[in-house]
mmCIF file of C-alpha atoms and ligand atoms in Angstrom:
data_model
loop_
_atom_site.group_PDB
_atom_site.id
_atom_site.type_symbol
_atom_site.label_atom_id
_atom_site.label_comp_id
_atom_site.label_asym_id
_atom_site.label_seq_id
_atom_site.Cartn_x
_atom_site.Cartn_y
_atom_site.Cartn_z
ATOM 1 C CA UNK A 1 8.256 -3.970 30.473
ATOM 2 C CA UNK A 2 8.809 -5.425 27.116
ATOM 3 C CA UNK A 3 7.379 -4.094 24.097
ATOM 4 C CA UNK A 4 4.385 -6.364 23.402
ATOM 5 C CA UNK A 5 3.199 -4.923 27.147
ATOM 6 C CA UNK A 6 3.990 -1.808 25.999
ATOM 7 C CA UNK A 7 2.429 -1.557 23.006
ATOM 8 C CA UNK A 8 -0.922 -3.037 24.178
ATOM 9 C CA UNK A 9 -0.456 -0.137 27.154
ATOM 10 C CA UNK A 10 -0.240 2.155 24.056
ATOM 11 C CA UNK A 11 -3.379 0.318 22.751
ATOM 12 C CA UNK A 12 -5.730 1.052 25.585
ATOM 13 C CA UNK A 13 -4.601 4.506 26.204
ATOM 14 C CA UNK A 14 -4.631 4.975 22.409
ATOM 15 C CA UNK A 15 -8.723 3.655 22.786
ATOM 16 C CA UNK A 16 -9.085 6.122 25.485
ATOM 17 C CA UNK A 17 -7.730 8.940 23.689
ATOM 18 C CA UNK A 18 -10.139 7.732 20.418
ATOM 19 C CA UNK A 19 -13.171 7.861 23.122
ATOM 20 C CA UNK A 20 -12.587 11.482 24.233
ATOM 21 C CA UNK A 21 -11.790 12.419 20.600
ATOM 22 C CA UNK A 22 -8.497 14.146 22.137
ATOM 23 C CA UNK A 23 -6.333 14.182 18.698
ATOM 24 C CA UNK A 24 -3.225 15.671 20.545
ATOM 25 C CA UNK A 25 -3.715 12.846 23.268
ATOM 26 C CA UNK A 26 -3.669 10.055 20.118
ATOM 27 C CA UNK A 27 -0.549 11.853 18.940
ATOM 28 C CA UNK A 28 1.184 11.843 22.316
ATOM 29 C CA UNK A 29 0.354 8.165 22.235
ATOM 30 C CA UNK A 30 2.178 7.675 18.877
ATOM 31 C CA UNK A 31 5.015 9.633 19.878
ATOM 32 C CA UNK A 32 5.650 7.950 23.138
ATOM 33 C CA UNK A 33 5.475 4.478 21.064
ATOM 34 C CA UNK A 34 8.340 5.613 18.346
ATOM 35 C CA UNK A 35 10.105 6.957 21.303
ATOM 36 C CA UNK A 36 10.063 2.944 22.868
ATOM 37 C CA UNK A 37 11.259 2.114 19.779
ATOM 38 C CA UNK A 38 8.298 0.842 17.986
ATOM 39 C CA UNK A 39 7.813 0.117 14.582
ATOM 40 C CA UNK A 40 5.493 1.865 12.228
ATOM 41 C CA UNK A 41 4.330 -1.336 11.230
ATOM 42 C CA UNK A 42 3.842 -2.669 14.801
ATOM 43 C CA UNK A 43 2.217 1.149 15.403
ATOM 44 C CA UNK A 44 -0.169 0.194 12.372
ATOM 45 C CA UNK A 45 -1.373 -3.474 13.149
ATOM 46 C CA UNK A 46 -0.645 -3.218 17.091
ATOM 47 C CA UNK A 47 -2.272 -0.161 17.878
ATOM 48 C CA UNK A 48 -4.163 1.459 15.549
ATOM 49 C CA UNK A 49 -5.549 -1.065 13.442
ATOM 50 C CA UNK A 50 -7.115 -2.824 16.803
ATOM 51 C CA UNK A 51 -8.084 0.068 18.569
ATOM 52 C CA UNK A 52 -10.295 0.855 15.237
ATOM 53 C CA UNK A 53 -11.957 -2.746 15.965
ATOM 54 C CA UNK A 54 -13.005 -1.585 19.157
ATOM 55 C CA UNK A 55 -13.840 1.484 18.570
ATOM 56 C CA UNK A 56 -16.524 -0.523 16.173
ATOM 57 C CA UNK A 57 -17.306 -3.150 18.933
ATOM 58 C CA UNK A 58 -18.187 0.147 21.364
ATOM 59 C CA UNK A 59 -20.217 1.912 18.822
ATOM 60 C CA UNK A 60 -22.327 -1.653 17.979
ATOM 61 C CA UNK A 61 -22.768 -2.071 21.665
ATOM 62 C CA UNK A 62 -24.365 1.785 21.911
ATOM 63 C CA UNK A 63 -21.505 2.908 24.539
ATOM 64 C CA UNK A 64 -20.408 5.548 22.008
ATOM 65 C CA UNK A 65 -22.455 7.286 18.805
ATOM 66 C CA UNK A 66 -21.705 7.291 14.941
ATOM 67 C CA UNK A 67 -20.462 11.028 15.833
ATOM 68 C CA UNK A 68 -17.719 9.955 18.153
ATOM 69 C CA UNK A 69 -16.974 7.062 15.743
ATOM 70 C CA UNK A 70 -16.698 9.035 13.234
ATOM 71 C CA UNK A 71 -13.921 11.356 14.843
ATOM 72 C CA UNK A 72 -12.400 8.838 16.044
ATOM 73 C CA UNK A 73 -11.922 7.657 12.679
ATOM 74 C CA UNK A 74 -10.735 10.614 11.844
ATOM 75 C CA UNK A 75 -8.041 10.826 14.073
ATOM 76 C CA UNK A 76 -7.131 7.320 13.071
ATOM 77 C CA UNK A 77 -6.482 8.981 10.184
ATOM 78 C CA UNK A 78 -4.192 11.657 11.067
ATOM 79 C CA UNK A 79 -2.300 9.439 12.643
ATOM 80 C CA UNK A 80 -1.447 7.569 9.476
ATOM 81 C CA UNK A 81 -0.984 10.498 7.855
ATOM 82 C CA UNK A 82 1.718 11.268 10.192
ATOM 83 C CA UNK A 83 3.500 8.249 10.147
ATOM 84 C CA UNK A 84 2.958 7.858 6.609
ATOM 85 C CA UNK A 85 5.156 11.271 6.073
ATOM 86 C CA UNK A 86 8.353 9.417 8.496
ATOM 87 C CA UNK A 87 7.961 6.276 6.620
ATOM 88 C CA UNK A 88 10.654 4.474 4.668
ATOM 89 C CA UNK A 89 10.365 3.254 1.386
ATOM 90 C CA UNK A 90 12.086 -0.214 0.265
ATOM 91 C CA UNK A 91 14.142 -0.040 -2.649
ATOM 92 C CA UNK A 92 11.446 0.407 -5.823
ATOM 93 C CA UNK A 93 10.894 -3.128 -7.081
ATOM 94 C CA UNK A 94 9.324 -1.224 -10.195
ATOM 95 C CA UNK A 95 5.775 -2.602 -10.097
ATOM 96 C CA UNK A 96 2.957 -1.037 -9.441
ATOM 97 C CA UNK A 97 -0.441 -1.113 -7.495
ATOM 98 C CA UNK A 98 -4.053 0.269 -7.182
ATOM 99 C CA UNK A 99 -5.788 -0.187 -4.386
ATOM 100 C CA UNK A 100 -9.302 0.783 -3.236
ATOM 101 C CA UNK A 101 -12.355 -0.756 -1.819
ATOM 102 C CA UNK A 102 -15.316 -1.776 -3.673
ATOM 103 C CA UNK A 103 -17.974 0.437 -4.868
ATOM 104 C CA UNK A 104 -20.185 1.610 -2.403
ATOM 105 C CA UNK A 105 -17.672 0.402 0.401
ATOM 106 C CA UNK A 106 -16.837 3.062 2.703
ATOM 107 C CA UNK A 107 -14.530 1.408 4.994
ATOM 108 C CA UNK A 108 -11.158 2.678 3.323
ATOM 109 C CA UNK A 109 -8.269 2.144 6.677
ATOM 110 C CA UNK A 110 -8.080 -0.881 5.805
ATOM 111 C CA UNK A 111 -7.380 -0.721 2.114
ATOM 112 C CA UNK A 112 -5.018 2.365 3.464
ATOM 113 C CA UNK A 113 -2.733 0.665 5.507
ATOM 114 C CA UNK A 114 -2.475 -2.373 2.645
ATOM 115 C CA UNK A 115 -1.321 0.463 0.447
ATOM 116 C CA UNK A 116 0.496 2.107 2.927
ATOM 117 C CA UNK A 117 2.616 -1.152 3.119
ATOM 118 C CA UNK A 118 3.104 -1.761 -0.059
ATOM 119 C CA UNK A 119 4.900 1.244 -0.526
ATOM 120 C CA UNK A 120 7.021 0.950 2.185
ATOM 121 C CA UNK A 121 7.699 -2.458 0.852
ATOM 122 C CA UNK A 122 9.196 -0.270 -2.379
ATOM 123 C CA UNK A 123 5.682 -0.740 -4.524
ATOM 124 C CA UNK A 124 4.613 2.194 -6.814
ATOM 125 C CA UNK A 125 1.257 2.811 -5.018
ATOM 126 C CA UNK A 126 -2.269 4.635 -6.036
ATOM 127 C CA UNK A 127 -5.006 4.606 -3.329
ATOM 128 C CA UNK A 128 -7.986 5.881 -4.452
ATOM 129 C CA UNK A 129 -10.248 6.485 -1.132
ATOM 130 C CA UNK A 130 -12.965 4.773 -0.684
ATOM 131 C CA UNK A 131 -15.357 2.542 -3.128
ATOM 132 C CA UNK A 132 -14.559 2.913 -7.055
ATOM 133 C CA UNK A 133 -17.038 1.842 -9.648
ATOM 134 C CA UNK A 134 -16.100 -1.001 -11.869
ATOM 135 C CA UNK A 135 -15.617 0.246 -14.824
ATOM 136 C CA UNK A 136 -14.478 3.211 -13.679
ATOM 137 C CA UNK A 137 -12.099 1.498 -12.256
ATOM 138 C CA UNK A 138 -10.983 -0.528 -14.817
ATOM 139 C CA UNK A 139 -10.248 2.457 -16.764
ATOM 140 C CA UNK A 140 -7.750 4.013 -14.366
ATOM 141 C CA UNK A 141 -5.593 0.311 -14.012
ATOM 142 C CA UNK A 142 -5.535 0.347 -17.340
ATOM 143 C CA UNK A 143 -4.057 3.751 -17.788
ATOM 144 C CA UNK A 144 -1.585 3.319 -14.476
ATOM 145 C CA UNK A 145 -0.506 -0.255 -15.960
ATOM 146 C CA UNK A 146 -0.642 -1.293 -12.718
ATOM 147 C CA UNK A 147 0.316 -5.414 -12.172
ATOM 148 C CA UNK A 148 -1.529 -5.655 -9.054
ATOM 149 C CA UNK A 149 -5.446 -4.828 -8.336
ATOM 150 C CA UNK A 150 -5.663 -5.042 -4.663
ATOM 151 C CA UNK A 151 -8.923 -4.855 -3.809
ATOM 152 C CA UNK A 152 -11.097 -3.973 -0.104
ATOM 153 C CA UNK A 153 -14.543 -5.632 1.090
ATOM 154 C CA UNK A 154 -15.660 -5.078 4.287
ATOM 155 C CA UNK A 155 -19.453 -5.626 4.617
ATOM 156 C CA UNK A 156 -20.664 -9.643 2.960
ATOM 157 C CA UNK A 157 -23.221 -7.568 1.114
ATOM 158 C CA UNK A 158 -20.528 -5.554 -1.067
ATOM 159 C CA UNK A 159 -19.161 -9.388 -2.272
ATOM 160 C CA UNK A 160 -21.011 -8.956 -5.785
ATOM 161 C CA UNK A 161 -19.622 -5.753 -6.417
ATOM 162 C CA UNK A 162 -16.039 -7.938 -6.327
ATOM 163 C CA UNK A 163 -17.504 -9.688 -9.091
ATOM 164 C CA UNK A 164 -18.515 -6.636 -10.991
ATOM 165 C CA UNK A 165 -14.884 -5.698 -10.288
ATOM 166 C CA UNK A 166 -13.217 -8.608 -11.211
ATOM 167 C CA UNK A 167 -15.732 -8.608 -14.493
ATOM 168 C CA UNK A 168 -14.401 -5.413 -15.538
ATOM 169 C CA UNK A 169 -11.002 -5.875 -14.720
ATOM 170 C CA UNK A 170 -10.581 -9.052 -16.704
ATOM 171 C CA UNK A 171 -11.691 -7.206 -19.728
ATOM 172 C CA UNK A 172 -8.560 -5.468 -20.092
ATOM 173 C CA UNK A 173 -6.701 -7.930 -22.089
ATOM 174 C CA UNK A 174 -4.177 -9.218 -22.342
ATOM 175 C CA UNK A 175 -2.296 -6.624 -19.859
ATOM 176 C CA UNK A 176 -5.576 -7.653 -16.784
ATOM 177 C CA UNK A 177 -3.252 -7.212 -14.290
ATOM 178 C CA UNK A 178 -3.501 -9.677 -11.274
ATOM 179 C CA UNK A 179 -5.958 -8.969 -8.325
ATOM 180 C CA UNK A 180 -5.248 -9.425 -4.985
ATOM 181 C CA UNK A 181 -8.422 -9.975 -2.672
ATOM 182 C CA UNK A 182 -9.202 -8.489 1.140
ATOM 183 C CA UNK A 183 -10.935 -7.263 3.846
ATOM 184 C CA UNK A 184 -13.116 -8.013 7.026
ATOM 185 C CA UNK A 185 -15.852 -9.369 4.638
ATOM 186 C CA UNK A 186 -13.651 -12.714 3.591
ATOM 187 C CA UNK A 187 -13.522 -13.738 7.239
ATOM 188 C CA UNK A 188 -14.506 -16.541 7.183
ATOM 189 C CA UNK A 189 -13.745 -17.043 3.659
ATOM 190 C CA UNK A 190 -10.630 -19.546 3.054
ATOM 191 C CA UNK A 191 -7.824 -18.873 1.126
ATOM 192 C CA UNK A 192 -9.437 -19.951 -2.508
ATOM 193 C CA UNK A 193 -9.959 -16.719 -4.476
ATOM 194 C CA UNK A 194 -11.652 -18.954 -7.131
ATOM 195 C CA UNK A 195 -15.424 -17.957 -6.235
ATOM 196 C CA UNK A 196 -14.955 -14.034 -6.685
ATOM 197 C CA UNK A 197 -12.262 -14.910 -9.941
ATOM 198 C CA UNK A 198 -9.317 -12.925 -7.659
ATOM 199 C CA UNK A 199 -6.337 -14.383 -7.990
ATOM 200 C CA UNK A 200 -5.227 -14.532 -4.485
ATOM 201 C CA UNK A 201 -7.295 -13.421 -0.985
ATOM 202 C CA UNK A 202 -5.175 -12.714 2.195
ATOM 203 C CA UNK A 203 -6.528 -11.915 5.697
ATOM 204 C CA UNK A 204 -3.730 -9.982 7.134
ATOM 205 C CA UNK A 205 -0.606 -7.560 6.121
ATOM 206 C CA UNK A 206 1.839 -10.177 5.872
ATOM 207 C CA UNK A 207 -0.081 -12.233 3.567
ATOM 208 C CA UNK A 208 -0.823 -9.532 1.237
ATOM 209 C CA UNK A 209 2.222 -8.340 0.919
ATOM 210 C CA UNK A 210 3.917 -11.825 0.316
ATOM 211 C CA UNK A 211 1.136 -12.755 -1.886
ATOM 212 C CA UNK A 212 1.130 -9.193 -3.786
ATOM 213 C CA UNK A 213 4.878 -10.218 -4.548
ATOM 214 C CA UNK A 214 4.154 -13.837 -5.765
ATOM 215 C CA UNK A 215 1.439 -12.726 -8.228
ATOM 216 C CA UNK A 216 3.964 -10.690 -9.624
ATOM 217 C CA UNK A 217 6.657 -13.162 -9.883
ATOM 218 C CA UNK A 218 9.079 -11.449 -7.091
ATOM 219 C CA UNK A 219 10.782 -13.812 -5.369
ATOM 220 C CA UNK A 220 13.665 -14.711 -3.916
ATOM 221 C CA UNK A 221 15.295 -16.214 -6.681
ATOM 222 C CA UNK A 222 18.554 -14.689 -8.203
ATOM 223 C CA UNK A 223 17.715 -12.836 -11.155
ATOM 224 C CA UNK A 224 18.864 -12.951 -14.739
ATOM 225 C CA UNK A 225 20.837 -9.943 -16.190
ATOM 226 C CA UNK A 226 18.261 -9.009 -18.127
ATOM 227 C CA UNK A 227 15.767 -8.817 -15.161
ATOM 228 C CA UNK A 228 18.033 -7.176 -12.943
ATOM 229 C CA UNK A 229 18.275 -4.404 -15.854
ATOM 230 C CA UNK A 230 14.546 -4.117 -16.528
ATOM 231 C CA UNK A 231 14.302 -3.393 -12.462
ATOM 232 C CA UNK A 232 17.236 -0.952 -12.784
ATOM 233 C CA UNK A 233 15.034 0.800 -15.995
ATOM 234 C CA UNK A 234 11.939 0.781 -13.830
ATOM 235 C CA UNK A 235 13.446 1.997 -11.082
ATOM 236 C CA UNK A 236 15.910 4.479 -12.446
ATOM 237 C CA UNK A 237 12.341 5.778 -14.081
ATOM 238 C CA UNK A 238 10.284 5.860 -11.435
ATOM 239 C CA UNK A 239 13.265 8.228 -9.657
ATOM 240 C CA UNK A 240 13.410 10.501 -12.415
ATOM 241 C CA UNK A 241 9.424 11.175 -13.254
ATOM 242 C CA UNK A 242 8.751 11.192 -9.223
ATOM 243 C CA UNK A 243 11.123 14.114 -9.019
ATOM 244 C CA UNK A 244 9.431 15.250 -12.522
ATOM 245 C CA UNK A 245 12.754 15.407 -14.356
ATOM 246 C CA UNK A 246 12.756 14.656 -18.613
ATOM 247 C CA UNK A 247 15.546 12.292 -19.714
ATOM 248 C CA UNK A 248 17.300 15.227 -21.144
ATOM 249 C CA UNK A 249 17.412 17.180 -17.369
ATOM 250 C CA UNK A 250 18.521 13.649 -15.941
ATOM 251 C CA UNK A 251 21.562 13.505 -18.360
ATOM 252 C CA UNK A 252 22.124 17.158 -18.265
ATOM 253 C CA UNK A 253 22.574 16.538 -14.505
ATOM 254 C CA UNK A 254 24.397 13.288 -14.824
ATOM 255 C CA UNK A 255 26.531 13.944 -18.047
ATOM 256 C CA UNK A 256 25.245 11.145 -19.726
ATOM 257 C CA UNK A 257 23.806 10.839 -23.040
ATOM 258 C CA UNK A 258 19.999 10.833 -23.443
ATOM 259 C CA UNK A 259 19.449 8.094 -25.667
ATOM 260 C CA UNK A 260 22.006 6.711 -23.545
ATOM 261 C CA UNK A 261 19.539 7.170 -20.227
ATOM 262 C CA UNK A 262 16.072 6.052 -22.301
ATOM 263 C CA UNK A 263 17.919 2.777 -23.191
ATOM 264 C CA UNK A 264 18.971 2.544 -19.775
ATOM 265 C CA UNK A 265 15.333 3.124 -18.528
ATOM 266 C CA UNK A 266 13.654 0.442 -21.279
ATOM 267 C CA UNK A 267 16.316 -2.011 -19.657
ATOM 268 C CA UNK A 268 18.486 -2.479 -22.893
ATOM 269 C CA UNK A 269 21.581 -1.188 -21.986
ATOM 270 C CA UNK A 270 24.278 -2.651 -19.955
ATOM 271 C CA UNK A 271 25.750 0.232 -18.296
ATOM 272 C CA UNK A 272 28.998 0.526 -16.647
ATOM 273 C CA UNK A 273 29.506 1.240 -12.794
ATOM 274 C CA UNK A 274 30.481 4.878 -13.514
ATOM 275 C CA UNK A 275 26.975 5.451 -15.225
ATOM 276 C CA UNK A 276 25.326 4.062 -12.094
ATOM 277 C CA UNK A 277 26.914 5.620 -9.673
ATOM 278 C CA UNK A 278 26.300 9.299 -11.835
ATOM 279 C CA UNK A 279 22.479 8.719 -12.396
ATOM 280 C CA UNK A 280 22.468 8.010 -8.890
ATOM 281 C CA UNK A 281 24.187 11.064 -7.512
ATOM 282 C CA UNK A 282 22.151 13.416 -10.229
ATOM 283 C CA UNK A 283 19.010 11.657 -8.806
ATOM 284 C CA UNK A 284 20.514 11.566 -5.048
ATOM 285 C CA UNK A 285 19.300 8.223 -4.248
ATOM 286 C CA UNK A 286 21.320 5.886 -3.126
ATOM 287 C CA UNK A 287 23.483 3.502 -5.785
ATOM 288 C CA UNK A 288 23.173 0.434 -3.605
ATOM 289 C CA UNK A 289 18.847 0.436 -4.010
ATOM 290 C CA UNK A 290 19.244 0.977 -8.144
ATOM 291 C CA UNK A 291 20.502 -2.784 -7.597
ATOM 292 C CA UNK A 292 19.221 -3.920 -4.653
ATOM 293 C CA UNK A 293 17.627 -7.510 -5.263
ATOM 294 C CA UNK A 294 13.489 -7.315 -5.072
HETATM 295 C C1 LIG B 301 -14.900 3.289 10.886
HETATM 296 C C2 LIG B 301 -16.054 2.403 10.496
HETATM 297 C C3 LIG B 301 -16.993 2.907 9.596
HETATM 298 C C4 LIG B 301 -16.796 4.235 8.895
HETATM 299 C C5 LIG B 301 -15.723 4.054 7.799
HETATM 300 C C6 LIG B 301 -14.914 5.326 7.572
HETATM 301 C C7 LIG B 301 -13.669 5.083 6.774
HETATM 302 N N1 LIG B 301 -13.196 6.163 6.223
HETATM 303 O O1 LIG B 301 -13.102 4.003 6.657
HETATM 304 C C8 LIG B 301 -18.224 4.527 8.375
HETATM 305 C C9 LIG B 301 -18.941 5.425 9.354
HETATM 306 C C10 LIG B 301 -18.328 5.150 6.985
HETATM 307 C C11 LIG B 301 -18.869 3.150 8.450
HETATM 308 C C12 LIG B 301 -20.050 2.846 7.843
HETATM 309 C C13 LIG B 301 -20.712 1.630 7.983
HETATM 310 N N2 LIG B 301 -20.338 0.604 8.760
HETATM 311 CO CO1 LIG B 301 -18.610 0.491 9.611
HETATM 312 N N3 LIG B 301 -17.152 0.308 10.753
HETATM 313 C C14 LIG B 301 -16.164 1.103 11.020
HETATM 314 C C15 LIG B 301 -15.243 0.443 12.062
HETATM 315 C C16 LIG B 301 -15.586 0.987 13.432
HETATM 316 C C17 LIG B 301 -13.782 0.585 11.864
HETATM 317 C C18 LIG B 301 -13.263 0.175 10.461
HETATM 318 C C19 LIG B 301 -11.772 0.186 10.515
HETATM 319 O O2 LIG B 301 -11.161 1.239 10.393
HETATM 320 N N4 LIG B 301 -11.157 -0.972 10.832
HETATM 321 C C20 LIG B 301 -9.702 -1.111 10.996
HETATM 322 C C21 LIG B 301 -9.089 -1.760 9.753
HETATM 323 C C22 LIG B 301 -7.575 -1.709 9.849
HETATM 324 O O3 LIG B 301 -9.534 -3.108 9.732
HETATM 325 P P1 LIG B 301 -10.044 -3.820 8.425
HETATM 326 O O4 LIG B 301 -10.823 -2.897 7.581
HETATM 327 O O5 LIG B 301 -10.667 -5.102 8.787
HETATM 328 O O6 LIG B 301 -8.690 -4.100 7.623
HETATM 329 C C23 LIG B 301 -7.781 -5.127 8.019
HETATM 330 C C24 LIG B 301 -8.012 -6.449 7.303
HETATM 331 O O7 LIG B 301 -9.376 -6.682 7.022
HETATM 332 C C25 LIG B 301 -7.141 -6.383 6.114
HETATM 333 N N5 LIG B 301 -7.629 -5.768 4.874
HETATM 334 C C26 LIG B 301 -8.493 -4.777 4.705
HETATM 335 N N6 LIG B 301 -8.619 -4.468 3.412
HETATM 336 C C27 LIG B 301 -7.801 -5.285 2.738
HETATM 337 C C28 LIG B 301 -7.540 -5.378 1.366
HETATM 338 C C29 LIG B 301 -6.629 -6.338 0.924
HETATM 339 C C30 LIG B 301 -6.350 -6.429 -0.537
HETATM 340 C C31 LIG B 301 -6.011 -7.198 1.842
HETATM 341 C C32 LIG B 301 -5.119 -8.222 1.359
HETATM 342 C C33 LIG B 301 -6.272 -7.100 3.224
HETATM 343 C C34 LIG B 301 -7.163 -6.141 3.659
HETATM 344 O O8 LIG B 301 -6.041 -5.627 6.539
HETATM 345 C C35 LIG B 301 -6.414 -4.675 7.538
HETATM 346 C C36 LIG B 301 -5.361 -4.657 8.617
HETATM 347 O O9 LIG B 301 -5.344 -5.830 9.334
HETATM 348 C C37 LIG B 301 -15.648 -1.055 11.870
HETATM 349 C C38 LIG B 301 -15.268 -1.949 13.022
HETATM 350 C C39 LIG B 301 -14.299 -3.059 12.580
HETATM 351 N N7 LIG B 301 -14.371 -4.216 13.214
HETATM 352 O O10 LIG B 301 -13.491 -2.895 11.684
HETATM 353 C C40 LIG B 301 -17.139 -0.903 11.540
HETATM 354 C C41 LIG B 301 -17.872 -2.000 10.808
HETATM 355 C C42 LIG B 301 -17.009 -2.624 9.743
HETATM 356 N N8 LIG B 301 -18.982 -1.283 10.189
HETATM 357 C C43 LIG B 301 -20.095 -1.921 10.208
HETATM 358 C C44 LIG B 301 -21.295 -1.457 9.659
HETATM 359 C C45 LIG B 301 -22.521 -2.327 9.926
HETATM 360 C C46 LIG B 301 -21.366 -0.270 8.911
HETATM 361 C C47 LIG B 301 -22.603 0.298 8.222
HETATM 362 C C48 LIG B 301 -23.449 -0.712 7.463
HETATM 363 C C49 LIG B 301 -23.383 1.033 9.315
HETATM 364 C C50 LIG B 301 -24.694 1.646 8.849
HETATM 365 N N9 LIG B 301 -25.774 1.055 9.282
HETATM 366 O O11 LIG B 301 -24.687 2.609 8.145
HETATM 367 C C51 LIG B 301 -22.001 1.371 7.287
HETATM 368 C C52 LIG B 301 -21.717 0.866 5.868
HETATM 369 C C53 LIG B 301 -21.265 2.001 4.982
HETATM 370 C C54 LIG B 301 -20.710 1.541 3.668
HETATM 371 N N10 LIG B 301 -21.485 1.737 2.617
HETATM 372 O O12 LIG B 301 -19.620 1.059 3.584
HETATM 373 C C55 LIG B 301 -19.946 -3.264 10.892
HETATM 374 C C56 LIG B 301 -19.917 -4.408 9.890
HETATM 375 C C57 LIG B 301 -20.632 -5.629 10.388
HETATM 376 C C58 LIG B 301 -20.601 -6.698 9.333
HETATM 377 N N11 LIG B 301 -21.713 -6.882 8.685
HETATM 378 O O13 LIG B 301 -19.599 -7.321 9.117
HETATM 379 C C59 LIG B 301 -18.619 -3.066 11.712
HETATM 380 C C60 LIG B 301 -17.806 -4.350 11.932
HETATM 381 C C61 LIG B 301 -19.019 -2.438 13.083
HETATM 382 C C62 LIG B 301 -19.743 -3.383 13.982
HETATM 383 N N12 LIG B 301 -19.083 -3.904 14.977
HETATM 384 O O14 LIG B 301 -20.891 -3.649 13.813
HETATM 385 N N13 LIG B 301 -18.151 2.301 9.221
#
């Protein structure tokens, strides 16, 4: 069988599994779809994310209550959880993200497994659950200087608290950082963002992410030397306060000057392949992803 058989095998048994609200049974289903070699991401969008939808088409047609829905949601949950903890990061591209649904939106998977890919596609990422308030909201972007605002709607009658969103969000000048428009809500909503005052709407995972990118100017393009040392900064930064380590600890452990390492980190300092290679040992990552092109 090839793997799109298998994985919609994995699908229905995963379903089954959400029905009886058998947790180890949805785990056995996960592991038996890593052991065919499956991706995380195929796991994600081929199984879980679809079995979810269904799991909402049997609850709407009465064939199971909120109560099983709701542990089957939970076990959804776990499950991305788990794979979350075995996933692999991208090389940081040093920019960074909040995502949440709207206020009063409970429907949060969604908005999860955005975030969840962002990260693995090397963003800095902050999920905050379900629905924030506005200004709220607003607040906490401001303080994470995030670039990107991606933001969930699920039900059409959350759509004005986009606006109330947006609203807030564009207050923050002149560091408003872009926002990045989703959820079941837009369905049949086109690709303009203009109406809600997003910046860019996507329907799927592969949209967002390539979109998330573009509003932040990451392309393909080659980059200039003083880009490619502003990523190295950022990314030699968000190393060293992820593994809570001062400057002075990361020079003590790579036998580099501080001042040396905080120019470094602000992107102003043209360092030499030795330097590299020891902030990369003292910080165990790998020297290859300090340059890696975004
Ligand atoms: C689980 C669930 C709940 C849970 C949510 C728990 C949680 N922690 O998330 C609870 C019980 C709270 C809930 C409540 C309600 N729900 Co509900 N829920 C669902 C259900 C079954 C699954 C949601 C899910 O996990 N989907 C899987 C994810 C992966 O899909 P997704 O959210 O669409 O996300 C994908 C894309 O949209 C996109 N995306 C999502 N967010 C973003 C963000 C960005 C930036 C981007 C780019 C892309 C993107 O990427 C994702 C992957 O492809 C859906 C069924 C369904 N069709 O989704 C109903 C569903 C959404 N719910 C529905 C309803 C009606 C409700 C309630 C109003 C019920 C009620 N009367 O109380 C309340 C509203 C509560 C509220 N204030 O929000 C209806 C909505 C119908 C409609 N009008 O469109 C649905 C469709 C069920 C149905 N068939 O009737 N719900």
């Amino acid at each position: 069988m090839d793997d799109s058989g298998r994985l919609v095998k994995a699908r229905a048994r995963y379903v089954s599994a959400l029905m009886q609200g058998e947790s180890i049974l949805a785990r056995s289903v996960v592991d038996q779809a890593i052991g065919f070699g499956a991706s995380r991401a195929d796991i994600y969008l081929r199984i879980l994310a679809p079995a979810q939808v269904r799991i909402g088409e049997l609850w709407h047609e009465g064939v199971i209550n909120v109560a099983q829905e709701h542990l089957a949601t939970t076990i959804t949950m776990e499950m991305m959880d788990f794979l979350r903890n075995g996933m692999e990061r991208g090389p940081s591209l040093g920019v960074r993200a909040v995502v949440t649904p709207v206020e009063d939106d409970q429907h949060f998977i969604g908005a999860r497994m955005v975030a969840d890919f962002l990260a693995m596609d090397g963003w800095d990422v902050d999920f905050l659950g379900s629905g924030t308030p506005a200004n709220d909201l607003a607040e906490f972007v401001r303080n994470r200087d995030a670039d990107v605002l991606a933001l969930s709607v699920t039900l059409p009658e959350f759509l004005p608290n986009v606006t109330a969103a947006v609203e807030a969000i564009r207050k923050l000048r002149p560091d408003s950082p872009r926002i990045l428009l989703g959820g079941n809500a837009l369905k049949h909503a086109g690709q303009d963002p203009d109406p809600l005052g997003c910046d860019a709407v996507a329907h799927n995972i592969p949209d967002a992410l390539r979109e998330a990118r573009r509003l932040v100017g990451l392309t393909k393009r080659k980059l200039t030397l003083d880009e490619q040392l502003t990523l190295l900064g950022r990314r030699i930064n968000a190393a060293r306060t992820s593994r809570r380590m001062t400057q002075q600890e990361l020079a003590q452990a790579s036998g580099l000057e501080r001042t040396y390492i905080s120019m470094i980190e602000n992107g102003r300092q043209n360092l030499t392949i030795e330097a590299a290679l020891k902030i990369a040992n003292a910080l165990d990552i790998q020297p290859s992803d300090l340059l890696a092109q975004p």
